């Protein structure tokens, strides 16, 4: 019923930029936090950036000053503007919706997108 649809991944040269978009669809009452995680083969999944429904963001130290996260609560979307990209940013990026309520009286739960590939060439 609830799906997270990601877009914007692709191939870019070092120093370039990309914008990732994620839209949550289905029956949704509210989403507490939306964000992006990334995972390269053989490594643990790590938080890249997240933002609350009130607009409070948090960033991984490795992307501070380069990435900007934003969201539109009315559209249940979250954007990640990635600039000054480095080859080490190459990963599969996953959209996350944390504390999602289908109905007002439901318990919140987490949802994940299927991932989008970001490749940064040197």
PDB file of C-alpha atoms in Angstrom:
ATOM      1  CA  UNK A   1       0.000   0.000   0.000  1.00  0.00           C
ATOM      2  CA  UNK A   2       2.809   2.411   0.902  1.00  0.00           C
ATOM      3  CA  UNK A   3       5.663   2.762  -1.564  1.00  0.00           C
ATOM      4  CA  UNK A   4       8.752   4.961  -1.730  1.00  0.00           C
ATOM      5  CA  UNK A   5       9.698   5.829  -5.298  1.00  0.00           C
ATOM      6  CA  UNK A   6      13.219   7.157  -5.877  1.00  0.00           C
ATOM      7  CA  UNK A   7      14.643   8.999  -8.853  1.00  0.00           C
ATOM      8  CA  UNK A   8      17.605  11.142  -9.841  1.00  0.00           C
ATOM      9  CA  UNK A   9      20.470   8.694  -9.574  1.00  0.00           C
ATOM     10  CA  UNK A  10      22.986   8.309 -12.345  1.00  0.00           C
ATOM     11  CA  UNK A  11      26.545   8.840 -13.495  1.00  0.00           C
ATOM     12  CA  UNK A  12      28.338  12.121 -12.903  1.00  0.00           C
ATOM     13  CA  UNK A  13      31.923  13.351 -12.993  1.00  0.00           C
ATOM     14  CA  UNK A  14      33.774  14.291  -9.829  1.00  0.00           C
ATOM     15  CA  UNK A  15      32.883  17.811  -8.780  1.00  0.00           C
ATOM     16  CA  UNK A  16      29.468  17.593 -10.376  1.00  0.00           C
ATOM     17  CA  UNK A  17      26.039  17.453  -8.814  1.00  0.00           C
ATOM     18  CA  UNK A  18      22.930  15.308  -8.692  1.00  0.00           C
ATOM     19  CA  UNK A  19      19.517  15.690  -7.130  1.00  0.00           C
ATOM     20  CA  UNK A  20      17.807  12.659  -5.628  1.00  0.00           C
ATOM     21  CA  UNK A  21      14.059  12.643  -5.151  1.00  0.00           C
ATOM     22  CA  UNK A  22      11.857  10.294  -3.153  1.00  0.00           C
ATOM     23  CA  UNK A  23       8.075  10.331  -3.041  1.00  0.00           C
ATOM     24  CA  UNK A  24       6.003   8.291  -0.615  1.00  0.00           C
ATOM     25  CA  UNK A  25       2.722   7.169  -2.117  1.00  0.00           C
ATOM     26  CA  UNK A  26      -0.333   5.350  -0.814  1.00  0.00           C
ATOM     27  CA  UNK A  27      -2.521   5.985   2.197  1.00  0.00           C
ATOM     28  CA  UNK A  28      -0.405   8.132   4.524  1.00  0.00           C
ATOM     29  CA  UNK A  29      -1.446  10.239   7.482  1.00  0.00           C
ATOM     30  CA  UNK A  30       1.984  11.576   8.438  1.00  0.00           C
ATOM     31  CA  UNK A  31       5.720  10.869   8.275  1.00  0.00           C
ATOM     32  CA  UNK A  32       7.951  11.901  11.155  1.00  0.00           C
ATOM     33  CA  UNK A  33      11.345  11.733   9.422  1.00  0.00           C
ATOM     34  CA  UNK A  34      12.438  11.193   5.832  1.00  0.00           C
ATOM     35  CA  UNK A  35      16.010  10.645   4.805  1.00  0.00           C
ATOM     36  CA  UNK A  36      18.635   8.965   2.689  1.00  0.00           C
ATOM     37  CA  UNK A  37      21.022   6.123   3.461  1.00  0.00           C
ATOM     38  CA  UNK A  38      23.755   4.652   1.299  1.00  0.00           C
ATOM     39  CA  UNK A  39      25.482   1.299   1.126  1.00  0.00           C
ATOM     40  CA  UNK A  40      28.418   0.189  -0.973  1.00  0.00           C
ATOM     41  CA  UNK A  41      29.217  -3.507  -1.459  1.00  0.00           C
ATOM     42  CA  UNK A  42      30.914  -4.930   1.613  1.00  0.00           C
ATOM     43  CA  UNK A  43      30.095  -1.928   3.790  1.00  0.00           C
ATOM     44  CA  UNK A  44      27.406  -1.153   6.346  1.00  0.00           C
ATOM     45  CA  UNK A  45      24.459   1.029   5.452  1.00  0.00           C
ATOM     46  CA  UNK A  46      25.019   4.552   6.741  1.00  0.00           C
ATOM     47  CA  UNK A  47      22.885   7.628   7.196  1.00  0.00           C
ATOM     48  CA  UNK A  48      23.577  10.353   4.653  1.00  0.00           C
ATOM     49  CA  UNK A  49      20.968  12.926   5.660  1.00  0.00           C
ATOM     50  CA  UNK A  50      17.531  13.070   7.234  1.00  0.00           C
ATOM     51  CA  UNK A  51      14.933  15.717   7.939  1.00  0.00           C
ATOM     52  CA  UNK A  52      11.930  15.878  10.259  1.00  0.00           C
ATOM     53  CA  UNK A  53       8.438  17.025   9.391  1.00  0.00           C
ATOM     54  CA  UNK A  54       9.303  20.309  11.109  1.00  0.00           C
ATOM     55  CA  UNK A  55      12.273  20.849   8.792  1.00  0.00           C
ATOM     56  CA  UNK A  56      15.086  19.961  11.183  1.00  0.00           C
ATOM     57  CA  UNK A  57      17.951  18.306   9.232  1.00  0.00           C
ATOM     58  CA  UNK A  58      20.845  16.075  10.219  1.00  0.00           C
ATOM     59  CA  UNK A  59      23.851  15.202   8.031  1.00  0.00           C
ATOM     60  CA  UNK A  60      26.683  12.738   8.043  1.00  0.00           C
ATOM     61  CA  UNK A  61      29.997  14.466   8.677  1.00  0.00           C
ATOM     62  CA  UNK A  62      31.288  13.312   5.305  1.00  0.00           C
ATOM     63  CA  UNK A  63      28.636  15.258   3.382  1.00  0.00           C
ATOM     64  CA  UNK A  64      28.242  18.410   5.477  1.00  0.00           C
ATOM     65  CA  UNK A  65      28.681  21.488   3.332  1.00  0.00           C
ATOM     66  CA  UNK A  66      28.171  19.509   0.121  1.00  0.00           C
ATOM     67  CA  UNK A  67      24.676  17.994   0.402  1.00  0.00           C
ATOM     68  CA  UNK A  68      21.380  19.671   1.255  1.00  0.00           C
ATOM     69  CA  UNK A  69      18.212  17.846   2.249  1.00  0.00           C
ATOM     70  CA  UNK A  70      14.698  19.256   2.021  1.00  0.00           C
ATOM     71  CA  UNK A  71      11.136  17.966   2.025  1.00  0.00           C
ATOM     72  CA  UNK A  72       7.602  18.857   1.068  1.00  0.00           C
ATOM     73  CA  UNK A  73       5.209  17.541   3.707  1.00  0.00           C
ATOM     74  CA  UNK A  74       2.134  18.118   1.561  1.00  0.00           C
ATOM     75  CA  UNK A  75       3.562  15.929  -1.210  1.00  0.00           C
ATOM     76  CA  UNK A  76       5.354  13.452   1.084  1.00  0.00           C
ATOM     77  CA  UNK A  77       8.567  13.982  -0.835  1.00  0.00           C
ATOM     78  CA  UNK A  78      12.181  14.436   0.198  1.00  0.00           C
ATOM     79  CA  UNK A  79      15.006  15.834  -1.925  1.00  0.00           C
ATOM     80  CA  UNK A  80      18.746  15.439  -1.577  1.00  0.00           C
ATOM     81  CA  UNK A  81      20.783  17.998  -3.492  1.00  0.00           C
ATOM     82  CA  UNK A  82      24.285  16.582  -3.849  1.00  0.00           C
ATOM     83  CA  UNK A  83      27.102  18.879  -4.902  1.00  0.00           C
ATOM     84  CA  UNK A  84      30.887  18.652  -5.140  1.00  0.00           C
ATOM     85  CA  UNK A  85      30.523  14.931  -5.623  1.00  0.00           C
ATOM     86  CA  UNK A  86      33.508  12.682  -5.014  1.00  0.00           C
ATOM     87  CA  UNK A  87      34.252   9.155  -6.244  1.00  0.00           C
ATOM     88  CA  UNK A  88      33.832   7.919  -2.670  1.00  0.00           C
ATOM     89  CA  UNK A  89      30.193   9.047  -2.834  1.00  0.00           C
ATOM     90  CA  UNK A  90      29.562   6.179  -5.259  1.00  0.00           C
ATOM     91  CA  UNK A  91      26.927   3.991  -3.624  1.00  0.00           C
ATOM     92  CA  UNK A  92      23.397   2.721  -3.787  1.00  0.00           C
ATOM     93  CA  UNK A  93      21.246   5.341  -2.067  1.00  0.00           C
ATOM     94  CA  UNK A  94      18.087   4.295  -0.231  1.00  0.00           C
ATOM     95  CA  UNK A  95      15.163   6.492   0.724  1.00  0.00           C
ATOM     96  CA  UNK A  96      13.760   5.996   4.217  1.00  0.00           C
ATOM     97  CA  UNK A  97      10.505   7.096   5.811  1.00  0.00           C
ATOM     98  CA  UNK A  98      10.627   6.715   9.584  1.00  0.00           C
ATOM     99  CA  UNK A  99       7.644   7.032  11.870  1.00  0.00           C
ATOM    100  CA  UNK A 100       5.103   6.733   9.071  1.00  0.00           C
ATOM    101  CA  UNK A 101       1.454   6.501  10.084  1.00  0.00           C
ATOM    102  CA  UNK A 102      -1.119   5.184   7.642  1.00  0.00           C
ATOM    103  CA  UNK A 103      -3.889   6.370   9.977  1.00  0.00           C
ATOM    104  CA  UNK A 104      -3.797   8.823  12.860  1.00  0.00           C
ATOM    105  CA  UNK A 105      -4.405   6.060  15.411  1.00  0.00           C
ATOM    106  CA  UNK A 106      -1.904   3.611  13.893  1.00  0.00           C
ATOM    107  CA  UNK A 107       1.471   2.843  15.383  1.00  0.00           C
ATOM    108  CA  UNK A 108       4.293   4.378  13.326  1.00  0.00           C
ATOM    109  CA  UNK A 109       6.584   2.181  11.256  1.00  0.00           C
ATOM    110  CA  UNK A 110       9.520   2.470   8.834  1.00  0.00           C
ATOM    111  CA  UNK A 111       9.519   2.094   5.050  1.00  0.00           C
ATOM    112  CA  UNK A 112      12.363   1.814   2.544  1.00  0.00           C
ATOM    113  CA  UNK A 113      12.807   2.452  -1.134  1.00  0.00           C
ATOM    114  CA  UNK A 114      14.469  -0.082  -3.402  1.00  0.00           C
ATOM    115  CA  UNK A 115      17.552   2.083  -3.919  1.00  0.00           C
ATOM    116  CA  UNK A 116      19.017   4.176  -6.711  1.00  0.00           C
ATOM    117  CA  UNK A 117      22.585   3.968  -8.007  1.00  0.00           C
ATOM    118  CA  UNK A 118      24.872   6.985  -7.805  1.00  0.00           C
ATOM    119  CA  UNK A 119      28.211   6.666  -9.587  1.00  0.00           C
ATOM    120  CA  UNK A 120      30.863   9.389  -9.486  1.00  0.00           C
ATOM    121  CA  UNK A 121      33.749   9.045 -11.917  1.00  0.00           C
ATOM    122  CA  UNK A 122      37.185  10.558 -11.446  1.00  0.00           C
TER     123      UNK A 122
END
